[in-house]
Each structure stands twice: as C-alpha cells, then as structure tokens.
Amino acid sequence: MIDVIIVGAGPTGVVLAAELRLHGVDTLVLDREPEPPAHVRALGLHVRSIEILDQRGLLEDFLARGTKHPLGGFFAGITKPLPPGALDTAHGYVLGIPQPVVESLLTAHALRAGAEIRRGARLTGLTQDADGVTAELADGSTLRARHLVGCDGGRSTVRKLLGIPFPGEPSKVDTLLGELELTAPPEEITRIVTEVRRTQLRFGAGPLGDGRYRVVVPADEVAEDRSTPPTLDEFAAQLRATAGTDFGARNPSWLSRFGDATRLAERYRVDRVLLAGDAAHVHPPTGGQGLNLGLQDAVNLGWKLAATVNGWAPPTLLDTYGTERRPVARGVLDNTRAQMQLISTEPGPVAVRELLSELMDFEEVNRHLIGKVVAIDLRYDLGDDHPLVGRRLRDLQLKRSRLYELTRAGRGLLLDQTGALTASRWADRVDHVVDVGEQLAEPAVLLRPDGHVAWAGEDQGALDARLREWFGAPTP
Ligand SMILES: Cc1cc2nc3c(=O)[nH]c(=O)nc-3n(C[C@H](O)[C@H](O)[C@H](O)COP(=O)(O)OP(=O)(O)OC[C@H]3O[C@@H](n4cnc5c(N)ncnc54)[C@H](O)[C@@H]3O)c2cc1C
C-alpha cells in the first residue's frame, strides 16, 4: 500500500509531495494530463512563498529564472509602491516568474526528493475504509493508499466524490487571456492601453518581446464551458469592443478564459482524504494569490500528514490543517471580492477606489493591504496570547548561520538563548540550537516545520506541553 496518493501535479500537489518526502513518506502523484500546461496563469510569487522557497533551499534556482519587482501596485492594481524595508522580511519584493517555470522547478524538486509522478492518470472514483483509500483511475485500474489528497484544481473530482459542498458565488464576469502577436506599432499599443486602462482595469497588454504580448480583455458573456478556449476571431472582437482596435492580433500561442467564481470548501478533510490548493478554494486572480495560497496550504499540511503516516502525530494534529488554513483562504476570498469591486467601472466603486488610493498614501494603510496579499501578517490561532505564537518567523542572522538555513529538513526547531532548556526526548523530530545570538528577541522559540512559532518563553514545563501538542509523545 502506498502511503499517500496526491491527485494533481500542479504547484500544490508537487510541493506537498516534496514536503512528504522530507519525512520519508512514500508518495505517488497522479495527473490526468500527459504534459504539464504550457499556458501561463500566475506571473509571480509573493513574499511568504519566497520565504518558504528559502526555507527549503530552493530560492537560488528561482531567483536565477525570475525577476525581482518592487512591492506594491497589486492591491486592485493601485500603484503605490512600498519603500524597501517597509515589510518585516528579508525578501521584500515580488518575484516575477511564469507559472510553467515555477511548476517545472517545483516538480524537479519533488522528483529529486523521491516522489513518483505519473502523468496521463485520471482519477475517476474513490472509496475509503478503516485502513485506507482505494482510488479508481480512468483506465480501470485501482490503487490503494493510506491517505489521498485532492490537489486537483478548482473543478476537483476529489471534492465532488467526497460530496463536500463548495458554497460561494458563481462567475459574474469572464476574462479572455492569451499570448499572441500584435502587429500595431508598439507606441500606439502603449498609448491605447494606457488610455483604456484609466477606466477598464480588466484590460491590459504586456510585451513579451518579438512583437508578442500577453493580453487580457473582458469577455462579452460568462462561458458555459471555460475549458473551451476562445477563437482568435472572438478574442479580436473583444479587443475591438474594449479598445476600439484589435491591434492586428494574430498567431496566438495559446488563448484561454477565466472567471471570477469565489468559493470555499466547507471541509478540508473527510477521514483519510484531504483537499488543498484550488481544490479547496477558488477566487479571481486579482492580487496574484491563488498559487501562493496553494503552496502555503501544502507546507502547512505536509508535515502533519507525514507525522500521521509515521505514527507520531497527536490525534488532533491533522485537523489543525483545516482549522488553520480555511480562515486564511476565507481572508483571501474576501480581499479578492473587495478588489473585484475596486476594479469595477461603475461610478460608485470608481469613487471608492479613488478614496482608497488616497488612503494608501499613508504608508501604514498601504503596508496593511499589501501585508494581506503577500501573506506574512497571518497568525494562526494556536490558543496562546504571546504575540509571536502562530506567526511565521522571518529570516534572522544567527550566530553561526541564517535561521532559514536551519529549516531545510522540515523538522521542528528549538532556538534557545537560555542554554538551560532541553528537547532531547524529541530529538528525532526537533533540532535544538543554542547560543543563537541577539537577533532573536525572545529567550527561546519553538518553530514548527512550516516555520510558524508554536511556543515562545523560557519555562521548561510550558515547552514540554507544546512539544507534546505539536510533536507527539516523547521517546521513552
Ligand atoms: C489568469 C490567471 C492568472 C493567475 N495569476 C496568478 C498569480 O499571479 N499568482 C498566483 O499566485 N496565482 C495566480 N493564479 C491562480 C493559480 O494559477 C492557481 O491558483 C494555481 O494553479 C492552483 O494550483 P493547484 O495546484 O491547486 O491547481 P492546478 O494548477 O489547477 O492543478 C491541478 C492539477 O490537477 C490535475 N487534475 C485535475 N483533475 C484531475 C483528475 N481527476 N485526475 C488526475 N489529475 C487531475 C490537473 O491536470 C492539474 O494539473 C492565476 C489564475 C488565473 C486563471
């Protein structure tokens, strides 16, 4: 029996696979498509995801393939850059990097870690019993695993098979997206795009080089089947309707459409089966958050599911995945709902946008809104009033290394200034680092494998209680 089957080799699925492999969990990823998608959805990564890449030793490869951009300009497209150093992070930038590149780097990481990825394998059915899950594939074969995770996107088969309700709002507007050649002179394209974007923020054209552009334009209706791409004629007609010209559009490399449905799964787990990424939540792409949210789901879930498979998880550990991550997704859904209002062309929302734009001149307001999107302000409610508990710890220069260099193996970490504490009975799960240096403002901090603080203080009894809560029973 396989330990974990992951359905979907998108960014969420492959990150989860790599996280499970850190703990030796036997992991098989299935994807219905024979090849990874070539079309580009996400264009970049936000601060918390960049920090996670650093925590797992992947950042250099991503920096080599991406471009750093200043923070700001992505809350409803309101361009108010934040000064460098305004956010409490060592990575205060947006990393521009197309989704297919992100997926190929993350897939290579999962494969190096020992995950198996099987393409052309579509899940069609599943049943579960006391010992495991049986997955049925389209070719009639079955597979057996102890757990299964649906990372199979917004139309998740796993979610539907589990019968988990997916309440929210259906799409009200569709947008066409494509990469194609525009033969009009570049100056004319820039002039018209700038002019039209004064009132229509769902339109845009960004140059890709060699006369090619990534173009977004509102569709004239909500499609019944969004998996059917628009034709070039349809795309050009929408350009003419929005911008008064189709810019001589031709030779598309791909065309697609997306909606603004906003929905959150009612549960993230039914017994041995879980959901992560778009399978658990969908929302419009405003602010560029979906891929980031899925990646962060995977890092929250990975060590908890691994602990369950490896037999040391406290009984409540796996359920903390849903109790921690559902409220985070709800917050993202709400900020995208707000952003969709703010990019509406109706006079009321336009006036609110003007007002918000003025307010964002106050750095604190700007920081607050950007903090939501880049996901470094979030705090899991771990039932402890200490201001650090539940938050992720930013990278710090410690005496002998950087903090994030100590988190590569995805183990627990006790940072201890006091030198008087011990976690030796959890030494197989938690590393203990003493003499850390003054950058750590607390006497001691216990970090979970996802980089969030589980405890801060100096009392051994309180530390033991938290070690048991997150890392299970001590070794005898
Ligand atoms: C236009 C657009 C722009 C976006 N821009 C951004 C951005 O800038 N930043 C950002 O963070 N996010 C962005 N997003 C969102 C981002 O693309 C998604 O949130 C992200 O791809 C979700 O990853 P996932 O792995 O959860 O799901 P997916 O990427 O959808 O992957 C799901 C996988 O499951 C497979 N699958 C489905 N059903 C089955 C089955 N039955 N059996 C086997 N395999 C199956 C699919 O083939 C697919 O490979 C954007 C989205 C759109 C549409």
Short mmCIF file of C-alpha atoms in Angstrom, two decimals, residues 122-467:
data_model
loop_
_atom_site.label_atom_id
_atom_site.label_comp_id
_atom_site.label_asym_id
_atom_site.label_seq_id
_atom_site.Cartn_x
_atom_site.Cartn_y
_atom_site.Cartn_z
CA ARG A 122 -7.06 10.43 -14.30
CA LEU A 123 -8.82 9.73 -11.02
CA THR A 124 -12.47 8.83 -11.55
CA GLY A 125 -13.57 7.29 -8.26
CA LEU A 126 -12.58 6.73 -4.65
CA THR A 127 -13.78 4.82 -1.63
CA GLN A 128 -12.32 4.70 1.85
CA ASP A 129 -12.46 2.31 4.77
CA ALA A 130 -10.81 1.97 8.16
CA ASP A 131 -7.40 1.03 6.69
CA GLY A 132 -7.05 3.12 3.57
CA VAL A 133 -8.36 4.66 0.37
CA THR A 134 -8.97 2.95 -2.96
CA ALA A 135 -8.50 5.20 -5.96
CA GLU A 136 -10.08 4.27 -9.30
CA LEU A 137 -8.44 5.50 -12.48
CA ALA A 138 -9.96 6.14 -15.91
CA ASP A 139 -8.12 3.12 -17.38
CA GLY A 140 -10.00 0.84 -14.99
CA SER A 141 -7.05 0.20 -12.66
CA THR A 142 -7.17 0.77 -8.90
CA LEU A 143 -4.55 1.92 -6.40
CA ARG A 144 -4.56 1.62 -2.64
CA ALA A 145 -3.11 4.24 -0.25
CA ARG A 146 -3.28 5.11 3.42
CA HIS A 147 -4.26 8.71 2.56
CA LEU A 148 -5.24 10.64 -0.55
CA VAL A 149 -5.05 14.40 -1.11
CA GLY A 150 -7.03 16.18 -3.81
CA CYS A 151 -4.80 18.88 -5.31
CA ASP A 152 -6.81 18.63 -8.50
CA GLY A 153 -7.78 22.24 -9.07
CA GLY A 154 -10.99 24.29 -8.91
CA ARG A 155 -13.17 21.62 -10.54
CA SER A 156 -11.77 19.00 -8.17
CA THR A 157 -13.02 15.47 -8.80
CA VAL A 158 -11.90 14.51 -5.28
CA ARG A 159 -14.01 17.26 -3.69
CA LYS A 160 -17.04 16.19 -5.74
CA LEU A 161 -16.54 12.49 -4.95
CA LEU A 162 -16.38 13.34 -1.24
CA GLY A 163 -19.60 15.35 -1.59
CA ILE A 164 -18.04 18.38 0.11
CA PRO A 165 -20.20 21.47 -0.52
CA PHE A 166 -18.41 24.36 -2.26
CA PRO A 167 -20.51 27.41 -1.36
CA GLY A 168 -19.84 30.91 -2.68
CA GLU A 169 -20.65 32.92 -5.77
CA PRO A 170 -20.59 31.74 -9.39
CA SER A 171 -18.74 33.70 -12.07
CA LYS A 172 -20.34 37.03 -12.92
CA VAL A 173 -17.71 38.15 -15.45
CA ASP A 174 -15.33 36.23 -17.71
CA THR A 175 -11.99 37.50 -18.96
CA LEU A 176 -10.06 36.33 -22.03
CA LEU A 177 -6.32 35.81 -21.70
CA GLY A 178 -3.76 34.90 -24.33
CA GLU A 179 -0.29 35.25 -25.72
CA LEU A 180 -0.27 36.49 -29.30
CA GLU A 181 1.39 38.77 -31.81
CA LEU A 182 0.15 42.38 -32.06
CA THR A 183 1.24 43.98 -35.34
CA ALA A 184 0.29 47.59 -34.46
CA PRO A 185 3.29 49.90 -33.67
CA PRO A 186 4.43 49.47 -30.05
CA GLU A 187 3.96 53.21 -29.23
CA GLU A 188 0.37 53.05 -30.41
CA ILE A 189 -0.28 49.92 -28.32
CA THR A 190 1.19 51.59 -25.22
CA ARG A 191 -0.83 54.78 -25.78
CA ILE A 192 -4.15 52.99 -26.27
CA VAL A 193 -3.58 50.53 -23.40
CA THR A 194 -2.75 53.39 -21.01
CA GLU A 195 -5.82 55.34 -22.14
CA VAL A 196 -8.25 52.40 -21.88
CA ARG A 197 -6.86 51.27 -18.51
CA ARG A 198 -7.85 54.62 -16.99
CA THR A 199 -11.38 53.21 -16.83
CA GLN A 200 -11.12 49.46 -17.62
CA LEU A 201 -8.69 47.59 -15.38
CA ARG A 202 -9.68 44.19 -16.71
CA PHE A 203 -7.89 45.07 -19.95
CA GLY A 204 -4.12 45.04 -20.46
CA ALA A 205 -1.31 44.10 -22.86
CA GLY A 206 2.24 43.45 -21.67
CA PRO A 207 5.10 42.98 -24.18
CA LEU A 208 6.89 39.61 -24.22
CA GLY A 209 9.43 40.52 -26.95
CA ASP A 210 9.45 39.91 -30.73
CA GLY A 211 6.10 41.68 -31.19
CA ARG A 212 4.35 39.21 -28.90
CA TYR A 213 2.12 40.28 -25.97
CA ARG A 214 0.26 38.79 -23.02
CA VAL A 215 -3.21 40.27 -23.41
CA VAL A 216 -6.25 40.28 -21.09
CA VAL A 217 -9.62 41.59 -22.21
CA PRO A 218 -13.16 41.31 -20.78
CA ALA A 219 -15.35 38.66 -22.47
CA ASP A 220 -18.86 39.64 -23.50
CA GLU A 221 -20.53 36.82 -21.54
CA VAL A 222 -19.88 34.12 -18.97
CA ALA A 223 -18.93 30.89 -20.78
CA GLU A 224 -20.78 27.67 -20.01
CA ASP A 225 -17.64 25.63 -20.55
CA ARG A 226 -14.49 27.55 -19.68
CA SER A 227 -12.26 24.68 -20.78
CA THR A 228 -13.08 25.56 -24.44
CA PRO A 229 -10.64 28.33 -25.37
CA PRO A 230 -11.85 31.41 -27.27
CA THR A 231 -11.10 31.60 -31.02
CA LEU A 232 -8.79 34.28 -32.38
CA ASP A 233 -11.85 35.95 -34.00
CA GLU A 234 -13.64 36.10 -30.64
CA PHE A 235 -10.52 37.47 -28.97
CA ALA A 236 -10.04 40.15 -31.67
CA ALA A 237 -13.73 41.12 -31.49
CA GLN A 238 -13.44 41.69 -27.73
CA LEU A 239 -10.31 43.80 -28.27
CA ARG A 240 -12.23 45.97 -30.74
CA ALA A 241 -15.19 46.25 -28.33
CA THR A 242 -12.93 47.30 -25.42
CA ALA A 243 -10.07 49.25 -27.04
CA GLY A 244 -11.56 50.25 -30.39
CA THR A 245 -8.89 48.22 -32.24
CA ASP A 246 -7.62 44.63 -32.30
CA PHE A 247 -4.02 45.86 -32.72
CA GLY A 248 -3.64 43.49 -35.71
CA ALA A 249 -3.78 40.47 -33.37
CA ARG A 250 -2.58 37.18 -34.95
CA ASN A 251 -0.58 33.98 -34.36
CA PRO A 252 -1.73 33.15 -30.82
CA SER A 253 0.49 30.65 -28.97
CA TRP A 254 -2.46 29.98 -26.68
CA LEU A 255 -5.79 31.56 -25.74
CA SER A 256 -7.83 30.90 -22.61
CA ARG A 257 -10.60 32.30 -20.46
CA PHE A 258 -11.10 32.62 -16.72
CA GLY A 259 -13.98 33.59 -14.47
CA ASP A 260 -14.37 35.23 -11.06
CA ALA A 261 -16.15 32.47 -9.15
CA THR A 262 -15.41 32.73 -5.42
CA ARG A 263 -15.93 29.57 -3.38
CA LEU A 264 -14.57 27.84 -0.27
CA ALA A 265 -14.87 24.12 0.53
CA GLU A 266 -16.97 23.51 3.63
CA ARG A 267 -14.43 20.98 4.94
CA TYR A 268 -10.80 20.25 4.06
CA ARG A 269 -10.87 16.67 5.28
CA VAL A 270 -13.11 13.62 5.27
CA ASP A 271 -11.34 10.89 7.24
CA ARG A 272 -8.33 9.78 5.15
CA VAL A 273 -8.90 12.17 2.26
CA LEU A 274 -7.97 15.86 2.22
CA LEU A 275 -8.14 18.84 -0.12
CA ALA A 276 -5.51 21.52 -0.82
CA GLY A 277 -4.98 24.42 -3.23
CA ASP A 278 -7.62 25.39 -5.78
CA ALA A 279 -9.49 22.16 -4.98
CA ALA A 280 -10.35 23.77 -1.62
CA HIS A 281 -10.80 27.40 -2.68
CA VAL A 282 -11.28 29.43 -5.86
CA HIS A 283 -11.30 33.20 -6.32
CA PRO A 284 -10.44 35.74 -9.03
CA PRO A 285 -6.73 36.20 -9.82
CA THR A 286 -6.67 39.81 -8.53
CA GLY A 287 -3.56 40.32 -6.44
CA GLY A 288 -1.99 37.12 -7.80
CA GLN A 289 -2.64 34.94 -4.77
CA GLY A 290 -4.00 31.51 -5.79
CA LEU A 291 -0.78 29.63 -6.50
CA ASN A 292 0.80 31.16 -3.39
CA LEU A 293 -2.15 30.11 -1.24
CA GLY A 294 -1.96 26.52 -2.53
CA LEU A 295 1.79 26.33 -1.96
CA GLN A 296 1.28 27.54 1.62
CA ASP A 297 -1.56 25.01 2.17
CA ALA A 298 0.86 22.28 1.09
CA VAL A 299 3.57 23.40 3.53
CA ASN A 300 1.05 23.51 6.39
CA LEU A 301 -0.30 20.05 5.54
CA GLY A 302 2.89 18.20 4.58
CA TRP A 303 4.50 17.67 7.98
CA LYS A 304 1.17 16.99 9.70
CA LEU A 305 0.20 14.29 7.21
CA ALA A 306 3.75 12.88 7.35
CA ALA A 307 3.55 12.74 11.17
CA THR A 308 0.23 10.88 10.86
CA VAL A 309 1.70 8.36 8.41
CA ASN A 310 4.84 7.96 10.52
CA GLY A 311 2.76 7.28 13.60
CA TRP A 312 3.83 10.07 15.97
CA ALA A 313 1.11 12.66 15.27
CA PRO A 314 -1.01 13.68 18.24
CA PRO A 315 -4.66 12.74 17.48
CA THR A 316 -5.74 16.32 16.75
CA LEU A 317 -2.77 17.31 14.58
CA LEU A 318 -4.21 16.54 11.14
CA ASP A 319 -7.40 18.52 11.81
CA THR A 320 -5.38 21.64 12.62
CA TYR A 321 -4.63 21.80 8.87
CA GLY A 322 -8.24 22.74 8.11
CA THR A 323 -8.76 24.88 11.22
CA GLU A 324 -5.66 26.91 10.37
CA ARG A 325 -5.90 27.13 6.60
CA ARG A 326 -9.67 27.62 5.99
CA PRO A 327 -9.73 31.03 7.72
CA VAL A 328 -6.67 32.08 5.69
CA ALA A 329 -8.45 31.12 2.45
CA ARG A 330 -11.59 32.94 3.62
CA GLY A 331 -9.46 36.08 4.07
CA VAL A 332 -8.04 35.75 0.55
CA LEU A 333 -11.52 35.24 -0.90
CA ASP A 334 -12.67 38.41 0.84
CA ASN A 335 -9.74 40.51 -0.31
CA THR A 336 -10.29 39.36 -3.91
CA ARG A 337 -14.02 40.17 -3.59
CA ALA A 338 -13.03 43.66 -2.43
CA GLN A 339 -10.52 44.02 -5.24
CA MET A 340 -13.08 42.97 -7.86
CA GLN A 341 -15.36 45.75 -6.58
CA LEU A 342 -12.48 48.20 -6.76
CA ILE A 343 -11.75 47.43 -10.42
CA SER A 344 -15.38 47.78 -11.48
CA THR A 345 -16.15 50.57 -13.97
CA GLU A 346 -19.35 51.61 -12.09
CA PRO A 347 -19.24 55.18 -10.68
CA GLY A 348 -19.69 54.10 -7.03
CA PRO A 349 -16.74 51.65 -6.97
CA VAL A 350 -14.64 54.11 -9.02
CA ALA A 351 -15.19 56.73 -6.29
CA VAL A 352 -14.32 54.20 -3.54
CA ARG A 353 -11.17 53.30 -5.47
CA GLU A 354 -10.15 56.98 -5.62
CA LEU A 355 -10.66 57.26 -1.88
CA LEU A 356 -8.71 54.07 -1.12
CA SER A 357 -5.94 55.24 -3.42
CA GLU A 358 -5.67 58.45 -1.34
CA LEU A 359 -5.63 56.43 1.88
CA MET A 360 -2.83 54.25 0.54
CA ASP A 361 -0.59 57.35 0.61
CA PHE A 362 -0.47 56.60 4.35
CA GLU A 363 2.28 54.02 4.49
CA GLU A 364 0.59 52.10 7.30
CA VAL A 365 -2.56 51.61 5.19
CA ASN A 366 -0.52 50.57 2.17
CA ARG A 367 1.51 48.15 4.30
CA HIS A 368 -1.65 46.67 5.81
CA LEU A 369 -3.23 45.96 2.41
CA ILE A 370 -0.04 44.60 0.88
CA GLY A 371 0.58 42.53 4.02
CA LYS A 372 -2.71 40.71 3.35
CA VAL A 373 -1.73 39.80 -0.20
CA VAL A 374 1.85 38.73 0.50
CA ALA A 375 0.69 36.61 3.47
CA ILE A 376 3.31 37.48 6.06
CA ASP A 377 0.89 39.07 8.53
CA LEU A 378 -1.19 36.00 9.09
CA ARG A 379 -1.33 34.44 12.50
CA TYR A 380 -2.80 31.02 13.23
CA ASP A 381 -4.89 30.96 16.38
CA LEU A 382 -2.92 28.46 18.47
CA GLY A 383 -4.64 29.44 21.73
CA ASP A 384 -1.68 31.36 23.14
CA ASP A 385 -1.61 35.14 23.70
CA HIS A 386 2.11 35.53 23.13
CA PRO A 387 2.37 37.91 20.15
CA LEU A 388 4.76 35.63 18.23
CA VAL A 389 2.84 32.39 18.65
CA GLY A 390 1.04 31.40 15.43
CA ARG A 391 3.13 33.76 13.29
CA ARG A 392 5.87 32.78 10.91
CA LEU A 393 9.36 33.87 11.93
CA ARG A 394 11.23 35.99 9.40
CA ASP A 395 14.75 35.00 8.44
CA LEU A 396 17.35 36.11 11.01
CA GLN A 397 21.11 36.12 11.03
CA LEU A 398 22.00 33.81 13.92
CA LYS A 399 25.48 33.41 15.37
CA ARG A 400 26.55 30.54 13.16
CA SER A 401 24.11 30.60 10.24
CA ARG A 402 20.93 32.12 8.89
CA LEU A 403 17.74 30.87 10.51
CA TYR A 404 16.26 29.68 7.21
CA GLU A 405 19.33 27.54 6.55
CA LEU A 406 18.40 25.55 9.66
CA THR A 407 14.93 24.71 8.33
CA ARG A 408 15.88 22.80 5.17
CA ALA A 409 14.98 19.36 6.54
CA GLY A 410 11.47 20.45 7.60
CA ARG A 411 11.97 19.40 11.23
CA GLY A 412 10.89 21.20 14.40
CA LEU A 413 13.43 23.72 15.70
CA LEU A 414 14.06 24.95 19.23
CA LEU A 415 16.03 28.21 19.19
CA ASP A 416 17.38 28.60 22.68
CA GLN A 417 19.22 31.62 24.10
CA THR A 418 18.97 30.33 27.67
CA GLY A 419 21.04 27.19 27.17
CA ALA A 420 19.02 25.74 30.06
CA LEU A 421 16.20 24.13 28.08
CA THR A 422 16.03 20.66 26.61
CA ALA A 423 14.08 18.90 23.86
CA SER A 424 16.26 15.79 23.92
CA ARG A 425 13.30 13.40 24.26
CA TRP A 426 12.04 14.73 20.92
CA ALA A 427 15.49 14.74 19.29
CA ASP A 428 14.26 12.51 16.44
CA ARG A 429 11.75 15.23 15.44
CA VAL A 430 13.11 18.53 16.77
CA ASP A 431 16.55 20.15 16.40
CA HIS A 432 17.84 22.15 19.37
CA VAL A 433 20.07 25.17 18.60
CA VAL A 434 21.71 27.04 21.46
CA ASP A 435 23.75 30.24 21.50
CA VAL A 436 21.72 31.81 18.71
CA GLY A 437 22.73 35.48 19.08
CA GLU A 438 20.91 38.71 19.90
CA GLN A 439 18.78 38.89 16.77
CA LEU A 440 16.27 36.59 18.43
CA ALA A 441 14.37 38.87 20.80
CA GLU A 442 12.93 36.00 22.91
CA PRO A 443 14.73 33.73 25.39
CA ALA A 444 13.58 30.72 23.34
CA VAL A 445 11.25 29.91 20.49
CA LEU A 446 9.87 26.60 19.22
CA LEU A 447 9.27 26.54 15.47
CA ARG A 448 7.07 24.06 13.66
CA PRO A 449 8.33 22.55 10.38
CA ASP A 450 6.22 25.10 8.44
CA GLY A 451 8.17 27.96 10.05
CA HIS A 452 5.36 29.09 12.41
CA VAL A 453 6.02 29.70 16.09
CA ALA A 454 4.47 27.05 18.36
CA TRP A 455 5.80 28.46 21.64
CA ALA A 456 7.95 31.30 22.98
CA GLY A 457 9.25 31.72 26.54
CA GLU A 458 11.73 30.13 28.95
CA ASP A 459 9.76 27.70 31.09
CA GLN A 460 10.65 24.03 30.51
CA GLY A 461 7.22 22.80 31.67
CA ALA A 462 5.40 25.02 29.17
CA LEU A 463 7.84 23.98 26.44
CA ASP A 464 7.24 20.27 27.15
CA ALA A 465 3.48 20.80 26.86
CA ARG A 466 3.90 22.45 23.43
CA LEU A 467 6.34 19.77 22.28
#
